[in-house]
Amino acid sequence: MLTLEGIEKRYDDGFMVRVDLEVRRGETLALLGPSGSGKTTVLRLIAGLERPDAGRVLLASREVTRLPPERRGLGFVFQDYALFPHLSVRDNLAFGLVERRWPRERIQARVAALLELVHLEPHAHKRPQQLSGGEQQRVALARALAPEPEVLLLDEPLGALDQRLREGLLLELRRLLRHSQVTAVVVTHDQTEAFALADRVAVMRAGRVVQQGTPEALYNRPKDTWTARFLGHKNVLEPREARAVGLEPRPHVLLPGGVVLGRGDRRMRVTERLFLGGRVGLWLEDRAVRLYWEGTNPGVHEGAEVRVQVVRERAVEVAP
Ligand code: ADP
Ligand code: MG
C-alpha cells in the first residue's frame, strides 16, 4: 500500500535518514525511536512535505515521489495539531471537504459521522480553545480522517497530553485505527504506545530502521542491547553477567519469567523496591550481577536478602 524504496534525505548538519519501508493495506505501522532519530522526517517524506535526495515513495503502486502533499490522498496529524482557531469544531471538520467541493448533504453526513466517531457531538459548536487538550486532539484526528484518506499519518498523536488523557485517547485511537481500515503510520518515542497501536513496529535509530516486526516478535527477540533497552527490557546482561548466571559469556536478555523469586540458590540483596500500584518492582544485586524482578507484592523490603533463580530457558542472546 505504502512503500519507501531506498529513501535518503540529508540535512546540512550531517544528519541523514536512509530507509526502506512497506506498510500493507489496512495495517498500522509504528515508527518508534528516541527523539532525533528521524521519525518526523520519514513522515514528512511520506507526506510530501520533504523531497528525498534519493529513492521513491509509492502509494498503492503509484509513484508519488514528486507529487505535492495535497495530491497524495493522505491525512495527517502533526505534533502541534493546528486547528483553525476561529472555526467551530464542526467547521474545522467540514473545512477540507468544502475545499474538495463535496456536495453539502454529503459534508453534513460525513461531519455527523465523525463527531459521533470521536464522541464530540456535544462540542460541535465550540471553538478549539474552549476544548481540553484531549478533545482538540480528537478534532485533529477526525479532521484528518474526514476526506476518507487511504493513508493516515500521525506524529506523536498523544504527545502533548497528560498521562490520564493519554490512556483514554490511546484506547480510542486504537479502536479507530482498527475499525476504519485505514492504512496508518504512527510516529512515537513511547514503546507502550507503539505496542498498543501498531500491527507492526519499526524501530529507528540515527536515521535508520534497525529492526521491525510485530510487537511480540520485537520484544521477544530484540536484535541488540540498545534495541532491547529501548523496548523496555531491564534484564539486559553483559557478557560477564551472563556467565555469572550460567549462560554463554555474550550479551543476553532475560524475558519476563526469567527471574524467579524465593527459590534457587542465588542470594541477592534488594537494592530498590519500587511500588508500581498493582505490582512491585525489585532491583536485585549480588557481586556478579544486577537483576530486575516485577510481580505482585512479595512482601520484601529494601535491604533484604532473597533467593533468586534465573531461568535460563527465558534468556535470549542479543548482539552487543
Ligand atoms: P524525530 O522526529 O525522531 O525526533 P526528526 O526527524 O525531527 O527526529 O529530526 C532528526 C534530525 O534531522 C534532527 O536532529 C536534525 O538533525 C535533522 N533535521 C530535521 N528537520 C530538519 C530541517 N528542517 N533542517 C535541518 N535539519 C533537520
Ligand atoms: Mg518528531
CSV table of C-alpha atoms and ligand atoms in Angstrom, one decimal:
chain,number,residue,atom,x,y,z
A,1,MET,CA,0.0,0.0,0.0
A,2,LEU,CA,2.7,2.4,1.0
A,3,THR,CA,6.3,1.8,0.1
A,4,LEU,CA,9.5,3.7,0.7
A,5,GLU,CA,12.2,2.4,-1.6
A,6,GLY,CA,15.8,3.4,-0.9
A,7,ILE,CA,14.7,6.8,0.5
A,8,GLU,CA,17.5,9.1,1.5
A,9,LYS,CA,17.4,12.6,3.0
A,10,ARG,CA,20.5,14.5,4.1
A,11,TYR,CA,20.5,17.7,6.2
A,12,ASP,CA,23.2,20.3,6.4
A,13,ASP,CA,24.1,19.4,10.0
A,14,GLY,CA,25.2,15.9,8.7
A,15,PHE,CA,22.1,14.1,9.8
A,16,MET,CA,20.9,11.5,7.3
A,17,VAL,CA,17.8,9.4,7.0
A,18,ARG,CA,18.0,6.2,5.0
A,19,VAL,CA,15.0,3.9,5.0
A,20,ASP,CA,13.2,1.2,3.1
A,21,LEU,CA,9.7,0.5,4.5
A,22,GLU,CA,6.5,-1.2,3.5
A,23,VAL,CA,3.1,-0.8,5.0
A,24,ARG,CA,0.3,-3.1,3.9
A,25,ARG,CA,-3.3,-2.0,3.3
A,26,GLY,CA,-5.2,-1.5,6.5
A,27,GLU,CA,-2.1,-2.0,8.6
A,28,THR,CA,-0.9,0.3,11.3
A,29,LEU,CA,2.9,0.7,11.4
A,30,ALA,CA,4.5,2.5,14.3
A,31,LEU,CA,7.8,4.3,13.8
A,32,LEU,CA,9.4,4.0,17.2
A,33,GLY,CA,12.6,5.7,18.2
A,34,PRO,CA,14.2,8.3,20.5
A,35,SER,CA,14.0,12.0,19.9
A,36,GLY,CA,16.2,13.0,16.9
A,37,SER,CA,16.2,9.5,15.3
A,38,GLY,CA,14.5,10.8,12.1
A,39,LYS,CA,10.9,9.7,12.7
A,40,THR,CA,9.2,13.0,11.8
A,41,THR,CA,11.5,13.4,8.8
A,42,VAL,CA,10.3,10.0,7.5
A,43,LEU,CA,6.7,11.1,8.0
A,44,ARG,CA,7.3,14.3,6.2
A,45,LEU,CA,8.9,12.4,3.3
A,46,ILE,CA,5.8,10.2,3.0
A,47,ALA,CA,3.5,13.3,3.2
A,48,GLY,CA,5.5,15.1,0.5
A,49,LEU,CA,6.5,17.9,2.8
A,50,GLU,CA,10.1,17.0,2.2
A,51,ARG,CA,11.7,15.9,-1.0
A,52,PRO,CA,14.1,12.9,-0.8
A,53,ASP,CA,17.6,13.1,-2.2
A,54,ALA,CA,17.2,9.6,-3.5
A,55,GLY,CA,14.7,6.9,-3.6
A,56,ARG,CA,11.0,6.5,-4.4
A,57,VAL,CA,7.7,6.8,-2.5
A,58,LEU,CA,4.9,4.6,-3.7
A,59,LEU,CA,1.2,4.7,-2.7
A,60,ALA,CA,-0.9,1.8,-3.9
A,61,SER,CA,1.8,1.0,-6.5
A,62,ARG,CA,1.7,4.6,-7.9
A,63,GLU,CA,4.8,6.6,-7.6
A,64,VAL,CA,4.2,9.9,-5.8
A,65,THR,CA,7.7,11.0,-5.1
A,66,ARG,CA,7.3,14.2,-7.0
A,67,LEU,CA,3.6,14.9,-6.1
A,68,PRO,CA,2.8,17.7,-3.8
A,69,PRO,CA,1.2,16.8,-0.4
A,70,GLU,CA,-2.4,17.6,-1.4
A,71,ARG,CA,-2.3,15.3,-4.3
A,72,ARG,CA,-1.2,12.2,-2.4
A,73,GLY,CA,-4.5,11.3,-0.8
A,74,LEU,CA,-3.1,11.3,2.7
A,75,GLY,CA,-4.5,12.6,6.0
A,76,PHE,CA,-2.0,13.8,8.6
A,77,VAL,CA,-1.9,15.0,12.2
A,78,PHE,CA,1.3,16.7,13.1
A,79,GLN,CA,2.5,17.4,16.6
A,80,ASP,CA,1.0,20.8,17.0
A,81,TYR,CA,-2.3,19.8,15.5
A,82,ALA,CA,-3.0,23.3,14.3
A,83,LEU,CA,-6.8,23.6,14.3
A,84,PHE,CA,-8.4,26.7,12.8
A,85,PRO,CA,-9.0,28.8,16.0
A,86,HIS,CA,-11.8,30.9,14.5
A,87,LEU,CA,-13.8,27.9,13.3
A,88,SER,CA,-16.1,25.7,15.4
A,89,VAL,CA,-15.4,22.0,15.7
A,90,ARG,CA,-18.0,21.3,13.1
A,91,ASP,CA,-16.5,23.8,10.6
A,92,ASN,CA,-13.0,22.5,11.3
A,93,LEU,CA,-14.2,19.1,10.2
A,94,ALA,CA,-16.0,20.4,7.2
A,95,PHE,CA,-13.2,22.7,6.0
A,96,GLY,CA,-11.3,20.2,3.8
A,97,LEU,CA,-14.5,18.8,2.4
A,98,VAL,CA,-15.8,22.2,1.3
A,99,GLU,CA,-12.4,22.8,-0.3
A,100,ARG,CA,-12.7,19.5,-2.1
A,101,ARG,CA,-16.1,20.6,-3.3
A,102,TRP,CA,-18.1,17.8,-1.7
A,103,PRO,CA,-21.9,18.4,-2.0
A,104,ARG,CA,-23.5,19.9,1.1
A,105,GLU,CA,-25.5,16.9,2.2
A,106,ARG,CA,-22.5,14.6,1.9
A,107,ILE,CA,-20.5,17.0,4.0
A,108,GLN,CA,-23.2,17.2,6.7
A,109,ALA,CA,-23.5,13.4,6.8
A,110,ARG,CA,-19.7,12.9,7.0
A,111,VAL,CA,-19.3,15.5,9.7
A,112,ALA,CA,-22.1,14.0,11.8
A,113,ALA,CA,-20.5,10.6,11.5
A,114,LEU,CA,-17.1,11.9,12.5
A,115,LEU,CA,-18.5,13.8,15.5
A,116,GLU,CA,-20.0,10.5,16.6
A,117,LEU,CA,-16.9,8.5,16.0
A,118,VAL,CA,-14.7,10.7,18.3
A,119,HIS,CA,-17.5,11.4,20.7
A,120,LEU,CA,-17.6,15.2,20.2
A,121,GLU,CA,-21.3,15.7,19.3
A,122,PRO,CA,-21.9,17.9,22.4
A,123,HIS,CA,-18.9,20.1,21.4
A,124,ALA,CA,-19.7,20.6,17.8
A,125,HIS,CA,-20.4,24.3,18.1
A,126,LYS,CA,-17.4,25.1,20.2
A,127,ARG,CA,-14.1,26.7,19.1
A,128,PRO,CA,-10.9,24.8,19.7
A,129,GLN,CA,-9.7,27.0,22.6
A,130,GLN,CA,-12.9,26.0,24.5
A,131,LEU,CA,-11.9,22.4,24.4
A,132,SER,CA,-9.4,20.3,26.5
A,133,GLY,CA,-6.2,19.1,25.0
A,134,GLY,CA,-7.6,15.6,24.5
A,135,GLU,CA,-10.7,17.0,22.8
A,136,GLN,CA,-8.6,19.1,20.5
A,137,GLN,CA,-6.6,16.1,19.7
A,138,ARG,CA,-9.7,14.2,18.7
A,139,VAL,CA,-10.8,17.0,16.5
A,140,ALA,CA,-7.5,17.0,14.7
A,141,LEU,CA,-7.8,13.2,14.3
A,142,ALA,CA,-11.4,13.5,12.9
A,143,ARG,CA,-10.3,16.3,10.6
A,144,ALA,CA,-7.5,14.1,9.2
A,145,LEU,CA,-10.0,11.2,8.7
A,146,ALA,CA,-12.7,13.5,7.1
A,147,PRO,CA,-11.9,13.1,3.4
A,148,GLU,CA,-11.5,9.3,3.8
A,149,PRO,CA,-7.8,9.2,3.1
A,150,GLU,CA,-6.2,6.0,2.1
A,151,VAL,CA,-3.3,6.6,4.4
A,152,LEU,CA,-3.2,8.4,7.7
A,153,LEU,CA,0.0,9.8,9.2
A,154,LEU,CA,0.2,10.6,12.9
A,155,ASP,CA,3.1,12.3,14.5
A,156,GLU,CA,3.2,11.7,18.3
A,157,PRO,CA,-0.6,11.8,18.3
A,158,LEU,CA,-0.8,11.6,22.1
A,159,GLY,CA,2.4,13.6,22.8
A,160,ALA,CA,1.0,16.8,24.1
A,161,LEU,CA,-1.4,15.2,26.6
A,162,ASP,CA,-1.1,14.4,30.2
A,163,GLN,CA,-0.9,10.8,31.4
A,164,ARG,CA,-4.6,10.2,32.2
A,165,LEU,CA,-5.8,11.7,28.9
A,166,ARG,CA,-3.2,9.7,27.0
A,167,GLU,CA,-4.5,6.4,28.3
A,168,GLY,CA,-8.1,7.2,27.4
A,169,LEU,CA,-7.2,8.5,23.9
A,170,LEU,CA,-4.8,5.7,23.3
A,171,LEU,CA,-7.6,3.2,23.5
A,172,GLU,CA,-9.9,5.3,21.4
A,173,LEU,CA,-7.2,5.8,18.8
A,174,ARG,CA,-6.6,2.1,18.8
A,175,ARG,CA,-10.3,1.3,18.2
A,176,LEU,CA,-10.4,3.9,15.5
A,177,LEU,CA,-7.4,2.5,13.6
A,178,ARG,CA,-8.8,-1.0,13.8
A,179,HIS,CA,-12.4,-0.1,12.7
A,180,SER,CA,-11.6,2.4,10.0
A,181,GLN,CA,-9.4,0.0,8.0
A,182,VAL,CA,-7.3,3.0,7.1
A,183,THR,CA,-3.6,2.4,6.5
A,184,ALA,CA,-1.7,4.3,9.1
A,185,VAL,CA,1.8,5.3,10.1
A,186,VAL,CA,2.2,6.4,13.7
A,187,VAL,CA,5.3,8.1,15.0
A,188,THR,CA,6.1,7.8,18.7
A,189,HIS,CA,9.0,7.7,21.1
A,190,ASP,CA,6.9,5.7,23.5
A,191,GLN,CA,7.2,1.9,23.4
A,192,THR,CA,3.9,1.3,25.2
A,193,GLU,CA,2.1,3.5,22.7
A,194,ALA,CA,3.7,1.7,19.7
A,195,PHE,CA,2.9,-1.7,21.1
A,196,ALA,CA,-0.7,-0.8,21.8
A,197,LEU,CA,-1.5,0.8,18.5
A,198,ALA,CA,0.6,-1.0,15.9
A,199,ASP,CA,0.3,-4.2,14.0
A,200,ARG,CA,4.0,-3.8,13.2
A,201,VAL,CA,6.7,-1.6,14.7
A,202,ALA,CA,9.8,-0.3,13.0
A,203,VAL,CA,12.5,0.8,15.5
A,204,MET,CA,14.5,3.8,14.3
A,205,ARG,CA,17.9,4.8,15.5
A,206,ALA,CA,20.1,7.6,14.0
A,207,GLY,CA,18.1,7.8,10.7
A,208,ARG,CA,17.9,4.1,10.1
A,209,VAL,CA,15.4,1.4,10.8
A,210,VAL,CA,17.3,-1.1,13.0
A,211,GLN,CA,14.6,-3.7,13.4
A,212,GLN,CA,11.0,-4.3,12.5
A,213,GLY,CA,8.3,-6.8,13.3
A,214,THR,CA,5.1,-7.4,15.3
A,215,PRO,CA,5.3,-6.0,18.9
A,216,GLU,CA,5.6,-9.6,20.3
A,217,ALA,CA,8.3,-10.6,17.8
A,218,LEU,CA,10.4,-7.5,18.6
A,219,TYR,CA,10.0,-7.7,22.3
A,220,ASN,CA,10.8,-11.4,22.4
A,221,ARG,CA,13.8,-11.2,20.0
A,222,PRO,CA,15.4,-7.8,20.2
A,223,LYS,CA,18.3,-7.6,17.9
A,224,ASP,CA,20.9,-5.9,20.2
A,225,THR,CA,21.3,-4.5,23.6
A,226,TRP,CA,20.3,-0.9,22.6
A,227,THR,CA,17.1,-2.1,21.0
A,228,ALA,CA,16.3,-4.4,24.0
A,229,ARG,CA,16.7,-1.5,26.4
A,230,PHE,CA,14.7,0.9,24.2
A,231,LEU,CA,11.9,-1.7,24.1
A,232,GLY,CA,11.8,-1.6,27.9
A,233,HIS,CA,13.8,-4.6,28.8
A,234,LYS,CA,15.5,-4.2,32.2
A,235,ASN,CA,17.4,-7.5,32.4
A,236,VAL,CA,20.0,-6.9,29.7
A,237,LEU,CA,23.0,-8.8,30.8
A,238,GLU,CA,26.6,-8.0,29.8
A,239,PRO,CA,28.8,-11.0,28.9
A,240,ARG,CA,30.3,-11.3,32.4
A,241,GLU,CA,26.8,-11.1,34.0
A,242,ALA,CA,25.6,-13.7,31.6
A,243,ARG,CA,28.4,-16.0,32.6
A,244,ALA,CA,27.7,-15.4,36.2
A,245,VAL,CA,24.1,-16.8,35.8
A,246,GLY,CA,25.3,-19.8,33.8
A,247,LEU,CA,24.9,-18.5,30.2
A,248,GLU,CA,27.4,-18.2,27.5
A,249,PRO,CA,29.6,-15.1,28.1
A,250,ARG,CA,27.8,-13.0,25.5
A,251,PRO,CA,25.1,-10.3,25.9
A,252,HIS,CA,21.7,-11.7,26.8
A,253,VAL,CA,18.2,-10.5,27.6
A,254,LEU,CA,16.1,-12.3,30.2
A,255,LEU,CA,12.4,-12.3,29.0
A,256,PRO,CA,9.6,-12.0,31.6
A,257,GLY,CA,9.6,-15.0,33.9
A,258,GLY,CA,13.4,-15.2,33.6
A,259,VAL,CA,13.9,-14.1,37.2
A,260,VAL,CA,12.1,-16.1,39.9
A,261,LEU,CA,12.0,-15.0,43.5
A,262,GLY,CA,12.0,-17.2,46.6
A,263,ARG,CA,13.7,-20.3,45.2
A,264,GLY,CA,17.1,-21.2,43.7
A,265,ASP,CA,20.5,-20.9,45.4
A,266,ARG,CA,21.4,-17.4,44.4
A,267,ARG,CA,21.2,-15.0,47.3
A,268,MET,CA,20.7,-11.4,46.3
A,269,ARG,CA,20.1,-8.1,48.0
A,270,VAL,CA,17.1,-6.0,47.3
A,271,THR,CA,18.7,-2.6,46.5
A,272,GLU,CA,15.5,-0.9,45.3
A,273,ARG,CA,11.8,-1.6,45.9
A,274,LEU,CA,9.5,0.2,43.5
A,275,PHE,CA,5.8,0.4,44.3
A,276,LEU,CA,4.1,0.4,41.0
A,277,GLY,CA,0.5,0.2,42.2
A,278,GLY,CA,-0.8,-3.2,41.2
A,279,ARG,CA,2.8,-4.5,41.1
A,280,VAL,CA,6.1,-4.2,42.8
A,281,GLY,CA,9.5,-3.9,41.1
A,282,LEU,CA,12.7,-5.1,42.7
A,283,TRP,CA,16.3,-4.4,41.7
A,284,LEU,CA,18.4,-7.2,43.0
A,285,GLU,CA,22.2,-7.3,43.3
A,286,ASP,CA,25.0,-9.6,44.2
A,287,ARG,CA,28.7,-9.3,43.5
A,288,ALA,CA,28.3,-10.6,39.9
A,289,VAL,CA,25.0,-9.4,38.5
A,290,ARG,CA,22.2,-6.9,38.8
A,291,LEU,CA,18.7,-8.2,38.0
A,292,TYR,CA,15.1,-6.8,37.9
A,293,TRP,CA,12.1,-8.6,39.1
A,294,GLU,CA,8.4,-7.5,38.9
A,295,GLY,CA,5.2,-9.0,40.2
A,296,THR,CA,2.5,-8.9,42.8
A,297,ASN,CA,3.9,-7.6,46.1
A,298,PRO,CA,6.2,-10.3,47.5
A,299,GLY,CA,6.4,-8.5,50.9
A,300,VAL,CA,10.1,-7.9,51.0
A,301,HIS,CA,11.8,-4.6,51.9
A,302,GLU,CA,14.8,-2.7,50.6
A,303,GLY,CA,18.0,-4.2,52.0
A,304,ALA,CA,16.5,-7.7,52.5
A,305,GLU,CA,18.3,-10.8,51.1
A,306,VAL,CA,16.2,-13.0,48.9
A,307,ARG,CA,16.7,-16.3,47.0
A,308,VAL,CA,16.7,-15.8,43.2
A,309,GLN,CA,16.6,-18.3,40.4
A,310,VAL,CA,17.5,-17.4,36.8
A,311,VAL,CA,15.5,-19.4,34.3
A,312,ARG,CA,18.0,-20.0,31.5
A,313,GLU,CA,15.2,-21.0,29.1
A,314,ARG,CA,14.0,-17.5,29.3
A,315,ALA,CA,17.3,-16.0,28.1
A,316,VAL,CA,17.9,-14.9,24.5
A,317,GLU,CA,21.2,-13.9,23.1
A,318,VAL,CA,21.4,-10.5,21.6
A,319,ALA,CA,24.1,-8.7,19.6
A,320,PRO,CA,26.3,-6.2,21.6
B,1,ADP,P1,12.4,12.8,15.5
B,1,ADP,O1,11.1,13.0,14.9
B,1,ADP,O2,12.8,11.3,15.5
B,1,ADP,O3,12.6,13.4,16.8
B,1,ADP,P2,13.4,14.4,13.3
B,1,ADP,O4,13.1,13.7,12.1
B,1,ADP,O5,12.5,15.6,13.7
B,1,ADP,O6,13.5,13.4,14.5
B,1,ADP,O7,14.9,15.0,13.2
B,1,ADP,C1,16.0,14.3,13.1
B,1,ADP,C2,17.2,15.1,12.8
B,1,ADP,O8,17.0,15.6,11.5
B,1,ADP,C3,17.3,16.4,13.6
B,1,ADP,O9,18.1,16.1,14.8
B,1,ADP,C4,18.1,17.3,12.7
B,1,ADP,O10,19.5,17.0,12.7
B,1,ADP,C5,17.6,16.9,11.3
B,1,ADP,N1,16.5,17.8,10.8
B,1,ADP,C6,15.2,17.6,10.8
B,1,ADP,N2,14.5,18.5,10.2
B,1,ADP,C7,15.4,19.4,9.7
B,1,ADP,C8,15.3,20.6,9.0
B,1,ADP,N3,14.2,21.1,8.6
B,1,ADP,N4,16.5,21.2,8.7
B,1,ADP,C9,17.7,20.7,9.1
B,1,ADP,N5,17.8,19.6,9.8
B,1,ADP,C10,16.7,18.9,10.1
B,2,MG,MG,9.5,14.1,15.8
